Amino acid sequence: MIRAHGARERPGRSSHIRLLPCRVSLGNKGLGLRVLNLAADVQVKAISEYAPEDAALLCGVGRLVCAWTMLEQSLEKKIAMMRQAMGDVRTVGTRNRPSMAKLMTELRTMVTMRDRRNATALNEISAIERDMQRVDRFRSLIVGGFQEPAPGGFTCRDPRNQQVHVSLEQLDAETTALEQMAQRLLDV
């Protein structure tokens, strides 16, 4: 509930945000509002209070997210090294962080310029890209659709709003596959 400072509070209701009048330094004009967030009600669970299966779930999801980020970063570094070897000094995505699709497109272009007659590297990149798309859908399911822990894993909602059970073994297998893809990409 938001109320102006000095206004009466209704019985049975607590205010979490109070608006206080204050002078705004816009010359001699007007009154502004300063927002104070009173978040004393928030209680955070300590890590030691999680059940062991919940801790395994948190570690598994964290490992998946970190592996994906490490893959993006290592791919950016590989492209930068390939650019430098070819004499190009531009950096990858100087302003915006490029998406994985843009990074893969750029890698494919660089490999095509490097190996004009050898298609095996391009075939390997295509195979890796298919695997990455599968893992990316899995990662998006977990990050965007996580619902609650369940026996042996957790439940998620897919984009069609259907409930999906993901086991911890499946999570571990996808994370391991992602780490192997990163190594395969660096070897291309």
PDB file of N, CA and C in Angstrom, residues 9-95:
ATOM      1  N   GLU A   9      -3.359   6.013   8.425  1.00  0.00           N
ATOM      2  CA  GLU A   9      -3.282   4.637   7.941  1.00  0.00           C
ATOM      3  C   GLU A   9      -4.572   3.922   8.301  1.00  0.00           C
ATOM      4  N   ARG A  10      -5.070   3.118   7.403  1.00  0.00           N
ATOM      5  CA  ARG A  10      -6.286   2.357   7.673  1.00  0.00           C
ATOM      6  C   ARG A  10      -5.970   1.242   8.656  1.00  0.00           C
ATOM      7  N   PRO A  11      -6.895   0.957   9.571  1.00  0.00           N
ATOM      8  CA  PRO A  11      -6.644  -0.120  10.531  1.00  0.00           C
ATOM      9  C   PRO A  11      -6.508  -1.455   9.803  1.00  0.00           C
ATOM     10  N   GLY A  12      -5.569  -2.279  10.273  1.00  0.00           N
ATOM     11  CA  GLY A  12      -5.388  -3.605   9.708  1.00  0.00           C
ATOM     12  C   GLY A  12      -4.520  -3.633   8.463  1.00  0.00           C
ATOM     13  N   ARG A  13      -4.035  -2.500   8.028  1.00  0.00           N
ATOM     14  CA  ARG A  13      -3.191  -2.457   6.834  1.00  0.00           C
ATOM     15  C   ARG A  13      -1.862  -1.811   7.203  1.00  0.00           C
ATOM     16  N   SER A  14      -0.806  -2.357   6.648  1.00  0.00           N
ATOM     17  CA  SER A  14       0.508  -1.758   6.903  1.00  0.00           C
ATOM     18  C   SER A  14       1.033  -1.173   5.606  1.00  0.00           C
ATOM     19  N   SER A  15       1.785  -0.111   5.741  1.00  0.00           N
ATOM     20  CA  SER A  15       2.341   0.506   4.538  1.00  0.00           C
ATOM     21  C   SER A  15       3.780   0.044   4.379  1.00  0.00           C
ATOM     22  N   HIS A  16       4.143  -0.318   3.168  1.00  0.00           N
ATOM     23  CA  HIS A  16       5.510  -0.730   2.880  1.00  0.00           C
ATOM     24  C   HIS A  16       6.292   0.388   2.213  1.00  0.00           C
ATOM     25  N   ILE A  17       5.607   1.293   1.559  1.00  0.00           N
ATOM     26  CA  ILE A  17       6.271   2.407   0.892  1.00  0.00           C
ATOM     27  C   ILE A  17       5.608   3.691   1.353  1.00  0.00           C
ATOM     28  N   ARG A  18       6.418   4.635   1.823  1.00  0.00           N
ATOM     29  CA  ARG A  18       5.876   5.927   2.211  1.00  0.00           C
ATOM     30  C   ARG A  18       6.422   6.974   1.266  1.00  0.00           C
ATOM     31  N   LEU A  19       5.574   7.879   0.869  1.00  0.00           N
ATOM     32  CA  LEU A  19       5.989   8.986   0.016  1.00  0.00           C
ATOM     33  C   LEU A  19       6.151  10.221   0.883  1.00  0.00           C
ATOM     34  N   LEU A  20       7.326  10.808   0.828  1.00  0.00           N
ATOM     35  CA  LEU A  20       7.614  11.992   1.631  1.00  0.00           C
ATOM     36  C   LEU A  20       7.818  13.179   0.703  1.00  0.00           C
ATOM     37  N   PRO A  21       7.188  14.332   1.026  1.00  0.00           N
ATOM     38  CA  PRO A  21       7.423  15.503   0.183  1.00  0.00           C
ATOM     39  C   PRO A  21       8.849  16.005   0.377  1.00  0.00           C
ATOM     40  N   CYS A  22       9.464  16.453  -0.703  1.00  0.00           N
ATOM     41  CA  CYS A  22      10.807  17.017  -0.616  1.00  0.00           C
ATOM     42  C   CYS A  22      10.988  18.039  -1.725  1.00  0.00           C
ATOM     43  N   ARG A  23      11.930  18.919  -1.528  1.00  0.00           N
ATOM     44  CA  ARG A  23      12.236  19.934  -2.536  1.00  0.00           C
ATOM     45  C   ARG A  23      13.065  19.291  -3.639  1.00  0.00           C
ATOM     46  N   VAL A  24      12.721  19.561  -4.858  1.00  0.00           N
ATOM     47  CA  VAL A  24      13.488  19.092  -6.002  1.00  0.00           C
ATOM     48  C   VAL A  24      14.314  20.256  -6.503  1.00  0.00           C
ATOM     49  N   SER A  25      15.556  20.015  -6.815  1.00  0.00           N
ATOM     50  CA  SER A  25      16.430  21.115  -7.242  1.00  0.00           C
ATOM     51  C   SER A  25      16.255  21.399  -8.731  1.00  0.00           C
ATOM     52  N   LEU A  26      15.098  21.881  -9.092  1.00  0.00           N
ATOM     53  CA  LEU A  26      14.822  22.323 -10.460  1.00  0.00           C
ATOM     54  C   LEU A  26      14.576  23.826 -10.429  1.00  0.00           C
ATOM     55  N   GLY A  27      15.524  24.547  -9.941  1.00  0.00           N
ATOM     56  CA  GLY A  27      15.325  25.985  -9.764  1.00  0.00           C
ATOM     57  C   GLY A  27      14.456  26.198  -8.541  1.00  0.00           C
ATOM     58  N   ASN A  28      13.432  26.998  -8.669  1.00  0.00           N
ATOM     59  CA  ASN A  28      12.515  27.263  -7.569  1.00  0.00           C
ATOM     60  C   ASN A  28      11.170  26.585  -7.794  1.00  0.00           C
ATOM     61  N   LYS A  29      11.131  25.565  -8.641  1.00  0.00           N
ATOM     62  CA  LYS A  29       9.845  24.990  -9.018  1.00  0.00           C
ATOM     63  C   LYS A  29       9.538  23.732  -8.221  1.00  0.00           C
ATOM     64  N   GLY A  30       8.341  23.600  -7.838  1.00  0.00           N
ATOM     65  CA  GLY A  30       7.651  22.389  -7.446  1.00  0.00           C
ATOM     66  C   GLY A  30       8.151  21.582  -6.274  1.00  0.00           C
ATOM     67  N   LEU A  31       7.316  20.651  -5.894  1.00  0.00           N
ATOM     68  CA  LEU A  31       7.613  19.662  -4.877  1.00  0.00           C
ATOM     69  C   LEU A  31       7.794  18.317  -5.561  1.00  0.00           C
ATOM     70  N   GLY A  32       8.715  17.546  -5.079  1.00  0.00           N
ATOM     71  CA  GLY A  32       8.897  16.196  -5.604  1.00  0.00           C
ATOM     72  C   GLY A  32       8.494  15.190  -4.550  1.00  0.00           C
ATOM     73  N   LEU A  33       8.587  13.931  -4.871  1.00  0.00           N
ATOM     74  CA  LEU A  33       8.288  12.881  -3.913  1.00  0.00           C
ATOM     75  C   LEU A  33       9.517  12.001  -3.763  1.00  0.00           C
ATOM     76  N   ARG A  34       9.872  11.709  -2.543  1.00  0.00           N
ATOM     77  CA  ARG A  34      10.986  10.833  -2.254  1.00  0.00           C
ATOM     78  C   ARG A  34      10.396   9.521  -1.753  1.00  0.00           C
ATOM     79  N   VAL A  35      10.824   8.405  -2.304  1.00  0.00           N
ATOM     80  CA  VAL A  35      10.260   7.105  -1.953  1.00  0.00           C
ATOM     81  C   VAL A  35      11.198   6.402  -0.983  1.00  0.00           C
ATOM     82  N   LEU A  36      10.641   5.959   0.133  1.00  0.00           N
ATOM     83  CA  LEU A  36      11.381   5.157   1.098  1.00  0.00           C
ATOM     84  C   LEU A  36      10.808   3.754   1.081  1.00  0.00           C
ATOM     85  N   ASN A  37      11.646   2.770   0.904  1.00  0.00           N
ATOM     86  CA  ASN A  37      11.194   1.387   0.884  1.00  0.00           C
ATOM     87  C   ASN A  37      11.417   0.794   2.268  1.00  0.00           C
ATOM     88  N   LEU A  38      10.357   0.415   2.914  1.00  0.00           N
ATOM     89  CA  LEU A  38      10.444  -0.169   4.246  1.00  0.00           C
ATOM     90  C   LEU A  38      10.265  -1.672   4.114  1.00  0.00           C
ATOM     91  N   ALA A  39      11.367  -2.384   3.937  1.00  0.00           N
ATOM     92  CA  ALA A  39      11.310  -3.817   3.679  1.00  0.00           C
ATOM     93  C   ALA A  39      11.782  -4.599   4.894  1.00  0.00           C
ATOM     94  N   ALA A  40      11.282  -4.269   6.052  1.00  0.00           N
ATOM     95  CA  ALA A  40      11.676  -4.971   7.264  1.00  0.00           C
ATOM     96  C   ALA A  40      11.004  -6.335   7.362  1.00  0.00           C
ATOM     97  N   ASP A  41       9.951  -6.558   6.566  1.00  0.00           N
ATOM     98  CA  ASP A  41       9.209  -7.813   6.639  1.00  0.00           C
ATOM     99  C   ASP A  41       9.901  -8.955   5.901  1.00  0.00           C
ATOM    100  N   VAL A  42      10.854  -8.647   5.039  1.00  0.00           N
ATOM    101  CA  VAL A  42      11.462  -9.662   4.187  1.00  0.00           C
ATOM    102  C   VAL A  42      12.339 -10.577   5.023  1.00  0.00           C
ATOM    103  N   GLN A  43      12.090 -11.868   4.897  1.00  0.00           N
ATOM    104  CA  GLN A  43      12.900 -12.859   5.597  1.00  0.00           C
ATOM    105  C   GLN A  43      13.551 -13.752   4.555  1.00  0.00           C
ATOM    106  N   VAL A  44      14.858 -13.915   4.653  1.00  0.00           N
ATOM    107  CA  VAL A  44      15.602 -14.733   3.714  1.00  0.00           C
ATOM    108  C   VAL A  44      16.044 -15.993   4.432  1.00  0.00           C
ATOM    109  N   LYS A  45      15.869 -17.120   3.764  1.00  0.00           N
ATOM    110  CA  LYS A  45      16.244 -18.404   4.333  1.00  0.00           C
ATOM    111  C   LYS A  45      17.758 -18.585   4.210  1.00  0.00           C
ATOM    112  N   ALA A  46      18.409 -18.976   5.291  1.00  0.00           N
ATOM    113  CA  ALA A  46      19.844 -19.233   5.257  1.00  0.00           C
ATOM    114  C   ALA A  46      20.112 -20.506   4.457  1.00  0.00           C
ATOM    115  N   ILE A  47      21.274 -20.581   3.835  1.00  0.00           N
ATOM    116  CA  ILE A  47      21.612 -21.740   3.009  1.00  0.00           C
ATOM    117  C   ILE A  47      21.618 -23.013   3.838  1.00  0.00           C
ATOM    118  N   SER A  48      22.032 -22.932   5.090  1.00  0.00           N
ATOM    119  CA  SER A  48      22.081 -24.118   5.944  1.00  0.00           C
ATOM    120  C   SER A  48      20.699 -24.663   6.275  1.00  0.00           C
ATOM    121  N   GLU A  49      19.650 -23.857   6.059  1.00  0.00           N
ATOM    122  CA  GLU A  49      18.293 -24.307   6.359  1.00  0.00           C
ATOM    123  C   GLU A  49      17.654 -25.097   5.220  1.00  0.00           C
ATOM    124  N   TYR A  50      18.298 -25.144   4.053  1.00  0.00           N
ATOM    125  CA  TYR A  50      17.749 -25.908   2.940  1.00  0.00           C
ATOM    126  C   TYR A  50      17.927 -27.399   3.192  1.00  0.00           C
ATOM    127  N   ALA A  51      16.981 -28.183   2.728  1.00  0.00           N
ATOM    128  CA  ALA A  51      17.101 -29.635   2.801  1.00  0.00           C
ATOM    129  C   ALA A  51      18.206 -30.072   1.831  1.00  0.00           C
ATOM    130  N   PRO A  52      18.848 -31.216   2.087  1.00  0.00           N
ATOM    131  CA  PRO A  52      19.943 -31.655   1.205  1.00  0.00           C
ATOM    132  C   PRO A  52      19.524 -31.803  -0.259  1.00  0.00           C
ATOM    133  N   GLU A  53      18.305 -32.287  -0.505  1.00  0.00           N
ATOM    134  CA  GLU A  53      17.872 -32.435  -1.901  1.00  0.00           C
ATOM    135  C   GLU A  53      17.641 -31.074  -2.558  1.00  0.00           C
ATOM    136  N   ASP A  54      17.207 -30.083  -1.774  1.00  0.00           N
ATOM    137  CA  ASP A  54      17.056 -28.735  -2.320  1.00  0.00           C
ATOM    138  C   ASP A  54      18.417 -28.118  -2.618  1.00  0.00           C
ATOM    139  N   ALA A  55      19.401 -28.404  -1.763  1.00  0.00           N
ATOM    140  CA  ALA A  55      20.751 -27.894  -1.999  1.00  0.00           C
ATOM    141  C   ALA A  55      21.325 -28.495  -3.280  1.00  0.00           C
ATOM    142  N   ALA A  56      21.068 -29.785  -3.513  1.00  0.00           N
ATOM    143  CA  ALA A  56      21.530 -30.420  -4.753  1.00  0.00           C
ATOM    144  C   ALA A  56      20.855 -29.791  -5.964  1.00  0.00           C
ATOM    145  N   LEU A  57      19.578 -29.460  -5.820  1.00  0.00           N
ATOM    146  CA  LEU A  57      18.841 -28.807  -6.903  1.00  0.00           C
ATOM    147  C   LEU A  57      19.426 -27.429  -7.197  1.00  0.00           C
ATOM    148  N   LEU A  58      19.668 -26.645  -6.149  1.00  0.00           N
ATOM    149  CA  LEU A  58      20.253 -25.316  -6.335  1.00  0.00           C
ATOM    150  C   LEU A  58      21.625 -25.397  -6.993  1.00  0.00           C
ATOM    151  N   CYS A  59      22.431 -26.357  -6.556  1.00  0.00           N
ATOM    152  CA  CYS A  59      23.762 -26.516  -7.148  1.00  0.00           C
ATOM    153  C   CYS A  59      23.664 -26.945  -8.605  1.00  0.00           C
ATOM    154  N   GLY A  60      22.734 -27.837  -8.916  1.00  0.00           N
ATOM    155  CA  GLY A  60      22.576 -28.302 -10.292  1.00  0.00           C
ATOM    156  C   GLY A  60      22.137 -27.198 -11.231  1.00  0.00           C
ATOM    157  N   VAL A  61      21.158 -26.408 -10.805  1.00  0.00           N
ATOM    158  CA  VAL A  61      20.681 -25.297 -11.640  1.00  0.00           C
ATOM    159  C   VAL A  61      21.780 -24.244 -11.781  1.00  0.00           C
ATOM    160  N   GLY A  62      22.465 -23.953 -10.691  1.00  0.00           N
ATOM    161  CA  GLY A  62      23.563 -22.991 -10.756  1.00  0.00           C
ATOM    162  C   GLY A  62      24.677 -23.451 -11.676  1.00  0.00           C
ATOM    163  N   ARG A  63      24.974 -24.733 -11.645  1.00  0.00           N
ATOM    164  CA  ARG A  63      26.014 -25.284 -12.519  1.00  0.00           C
ATOM    165  C   ARG A  63      25.617 -25.158 -13.989  1.00  0.00           C
ATOM    166  N   LEU A  64      24.342 -25.408 -14.294  1.00  0.00           N
ATOM    167  CA  LEU A  64      23.858 -25.276 -15.672  1.00  0.00           C
ATOM    168  C   LEU A  64      23.973 -23.831 -16.155  1.00  0.00           C
ATOM    169  N   VAL A  65      23.526 -22.892 -15.333  1.00  0.00           N
ATOM    170  CA  VAL A  65      23.572 -21.476 -15.720  1.00  0.00           C
ATOM    171  C   VAL A  65      25.022 -21.015 -15.881  1.00  0.00           C
ATOM    172  N   CYS A  66      25.892 -21.429 -14.972  1.00  0.00           N
ATOM    173  CA  CYS A  66      27.306 -21.045 -15.072  1.00  0.00           C
ATOM    174  C   CYS A  66      27.967 -21.668 -16.300  1.00  0.00           C
ATOM    175  N   ALA A  67      27.638 -22.923 -16.602  1.00  0.00           N
ATOM    176  CA  ALA A  67      28.221 -23.579 -17.777  1.00  0.00           C
ATOM    177  C   ALA A  67      27.806 -22.857 -19.055  1.00  0.00           C
ATOM    178  N   TRP A  68      26.548 -22.402 -19.121  1.00  0.00           N
ATOM    179  CA  TRP A  68      26.089 -21.670 -20.308  1.00  0.00           C
ATOM    180  C   TRP A  68      26.836 -20.342 -20.443  1.00  0.00           C
ATOM    181  N   THR A  69      26.990 -19.638 -19.335  1.00  0.00           N
ATOM    182  CA  THR A  69      27.701 -18.360 -19.364  1.00  0.00           C
ATOM    183  C   THR A  69      29.164 -18.559 -19.745  1.00  0.00           C
ATOM    184  N   MET A  70      29.782 -19.602 -19.211  1.00  0.00           N
ATOM    185  CA  MET A  70      31.176 -19.889 -19.554  1.00  0.00           C
ATOM    186  C   MET A  70      31.309 -20.233 -21.035  1.00  0.00           C
ATOM    187  N   LEU A  71      30.324 -20.939 -21.583  1.00  0.00           N
ATOM    188  CA  LEU A  71      30.337 -21.256 -23.009  1.00  0.00           C
ATOM    189  C   LEU A  71      30.275 -19.976 -23.840  1.00  0.00           C
ATOM    190  N   GLU A  72      29.384 -19.063 -23.470  1.00  0.00           N
ATOM    191  CA  GLU A  72      29.289 -17.786 -24.191  1.00  0.00           C
ATOM    192  C   GLU A  72      30.609 -17.025 -24.138  1.00  0.00           C
ATOM    193  N   GLN A  73      31.197 -16.956 -22.951  1.00  0.00           N
ATOM    194  CA  GLN A  73      32.439 -16.196 -22.797  1.00  0.00           C
ATOM    195  C   GLN A  73      33.592 -16.837 -23.554  1.00  0.00           C
ATOM    196  N   SER A  74      33.693 -18.166 -23.501  1.00  0.00           N
ATOM    197  CA  SER A  74      34.788 -18.824 -24.215  1.00  0.00           C
ATOM    198  C   SER A  74      34.605 -18.702 -25.722  1.00  0.00           C
ATOM    199  N   LEU A  75      33.358 -18.715 -26.192  1.00  0.00           N
ATOM    200  CA  LEU A  75      33.101 -18.533 -27.620  1.00  0.00           C
ATOM    201  C   LEU A  75      33.480 -17.116 -28.057  1.00  0.00           C
ATOM    202  N   GLU A  76      33.167 -16.123 -27.237  1.00  0.00           N
ATOM    203  CA  GLU A  76      33.570 -14.743 -27.543  1.00  0.00           C
ATOM    204  C   GLU A  76      35.091 -14.629 -27.626  1.00  0.00           C
ATOM    205  N   LYS A  77      35.798 -15.276 -26.694  1.00  0.00           N
ATOM    206  CA  LYS A  77      37.266 -15.221 -26.698  1.00  0.00           C
ATOM    207  C   LYS A  77      37.837 -15.918 -27.924  1.00  0.00           C
ATOM    208  N   LYS A  78      37.245 -17.063 -28.294  1.00  0.00           N
ATOM    209  CA  LYS A  78      37.722 -17.792 -29.475  1.00  0.00           C
ATOM    210  C   LYS A  78      37.552 -16.938 -30.725  1.00  0.00           C
ATOM    211  N   ILE A  79      36.407 -16.299 -30.867  1.00  0.00           N
ATOM    212  CA  ILE A  79      36.165 -15.449 -32.036  1.00  0.00           C
ATOM    213  C   ILE A  79      37.139 -14.275 -32.044  1.00  0.00           C
ATOM    214  N   ALA A  80      37.399 -13.687 -30.881  1.00  0.00           N
ATOM    215  CA  ALA A  80      38.355 -12.574 -30.804  1.00  0.00           C
ATOM    216  C   ALA A  80      39.752 -13.038 -31.210  1.00  0.00           C
ATOM    217  N   MET A  81      40.152 -14.241 -30.782  1.00  0.00           N
ATOM    218  CA  MET A  81      41.466 -14.770 -31.162  1.00  0.00           C
ATOM    219  C   MET A  81      41.533 -15.032 -32.662  1.00  0.00           C
ATOM    220  N   MET A  82      40.456 -15.588 -33.228  1.00  0.00           N
ATOM    221  CA  MET A  82      40.434 -15.853 -34.667  1.00  0.00           C
ATOM    222  C   MET A  82      40.478 -14.546 -35.454  1.00  0.00           C
ATOM    223  N   ARG A  83      39.771 -13.535 -34.977  1.00  0.00           N
ATOM    224  CA  ARG A  83      39.795 -12.226 -35.644  1.00  0.00           C
ATOM    225  C   ARG A  83      41.202 -11.647 -35.625  1.00  0.00           C
ATOM    226  N   GLN A  84      41.832 -11.736 -34.473  1.00  0.00           N
ATOM    227  CA  GLN A  84      43.175 -11.183 -34.343  1.00  0.00           C
ATOM    228  C   GLN A  84      44.155 -11.925 -35.247  1.00  0.00           C
ATOM    229  N   ALA A  85      44.009 -13.249 -35.347  1.00  0.00           N
ATOM    230  CA  ALA A  85      44.885 -14.032 -36.218  1.00  0.00           C
ATOM    231  C   ALA A  85      44.681 -13.672 -37.684  1.00  0.00           C
ATOM    232  N   MET A  86      43.475 -13.242 -38.041  1.00  0.00           N
ATOM    233  CA  MET A  86      43.186 -12.857 -39.427  1.00  0.00           C
ATOM    234  C   MET A  86      43.475 -11.380 -39.684  1.00  0.00           C
ATOM    235  N   GLY A  87      43.921 -10.657 -38.661  1.00  0.00           N
ATOM    236  CA  GLY A  87      44.281  -9.261 -38.848  1.00  0.00           C
ATOM    237  C   GLY A  87      43.182  -8.267 -38.540  1.00  0.00           C
ATOM    238  N   ASP A  88      42.046  -8.730 -38.049  1.00  0.00           N
ATOM    239  CA  ASP A  88      40.937  -7.835 -37.703  1.00  0.00           C
ATOM    240  C   ASP A  88      41.067  -7.479 -36.230  1.00  0.00           C
ATOM    241  N   VAL A  89      40.958  -6.217 -35.903  1.00  0.00           N
ATOM    242  CA  VAL A  89      41.148  -5.795 -34.518  1.00  0.00           C
ATOM    243  C   VAL A  89      39.850  -5.435 -33.813  1.00  0.00           C
ATOM    244  N   ARG A  90      38.719  -5.546 -34.511  1.00  0.00           N
ATOM    245  CA  ARG A  90      37.437  -5.242 -33.857  1.00  0.00           C
ATOM    246  C   ARG A  90      37.172  -6.266 -32.760  1.00  0.00           C
ATOM    247  N   THR A  91      36.413  -5.852 -31.767  1.00  0.00           N
ATOM    248  CA  THR A  91      36.014  -6.790 -30.728  1.00  0.00           C
ATOM    249  C   THR A  91      34.612  -7.277 -31.013  1.00  0.00           C
ATOM    250  N   VAL A  92      34.268  -8.405 -30.428  1.00  0.00           N
ATOM    251  CA  VAL A  92      32.942  -8.981 -30.630  1.00  0.00           C
ATOM    252  C   VAL A  92      31.957  -8.238 -29.753  1.00  0.00           C
ATOM    253  N   GLY A  93      30.910  -7.683 -30.357  1.00  0.00           N
ATOM    254  CA  GLY A  93      29.849  -7.038 -29.580  1.00  0.00           C
ATOM    255  C   GLY A  93      30.352  -5.950 -28.675  1.00  0.00           C
ATOM    256  N   THR A  94      30.948  -4.917 -29.234  1.00  0.00           N
ATOM    257  CA  THR A  94      31.559  -3.889 -28.397  1.00  0.00           C
ATOM    258  C   THR A  94      30.553  -3.187 -27.501  1.00  0.00           C
ATOM    259  N   ARG A  95      29.352  -2.960 -27.975  1.00  0.00           N
ATOM    260  CA  ARG A  95      28.365  -2.260 -27.146  1.00  0.00           C
ATOM    261  C   ARG A  95      27.404  -3.226 -26.478  1.00  0.00           C
TER     262      ARG A  95
END
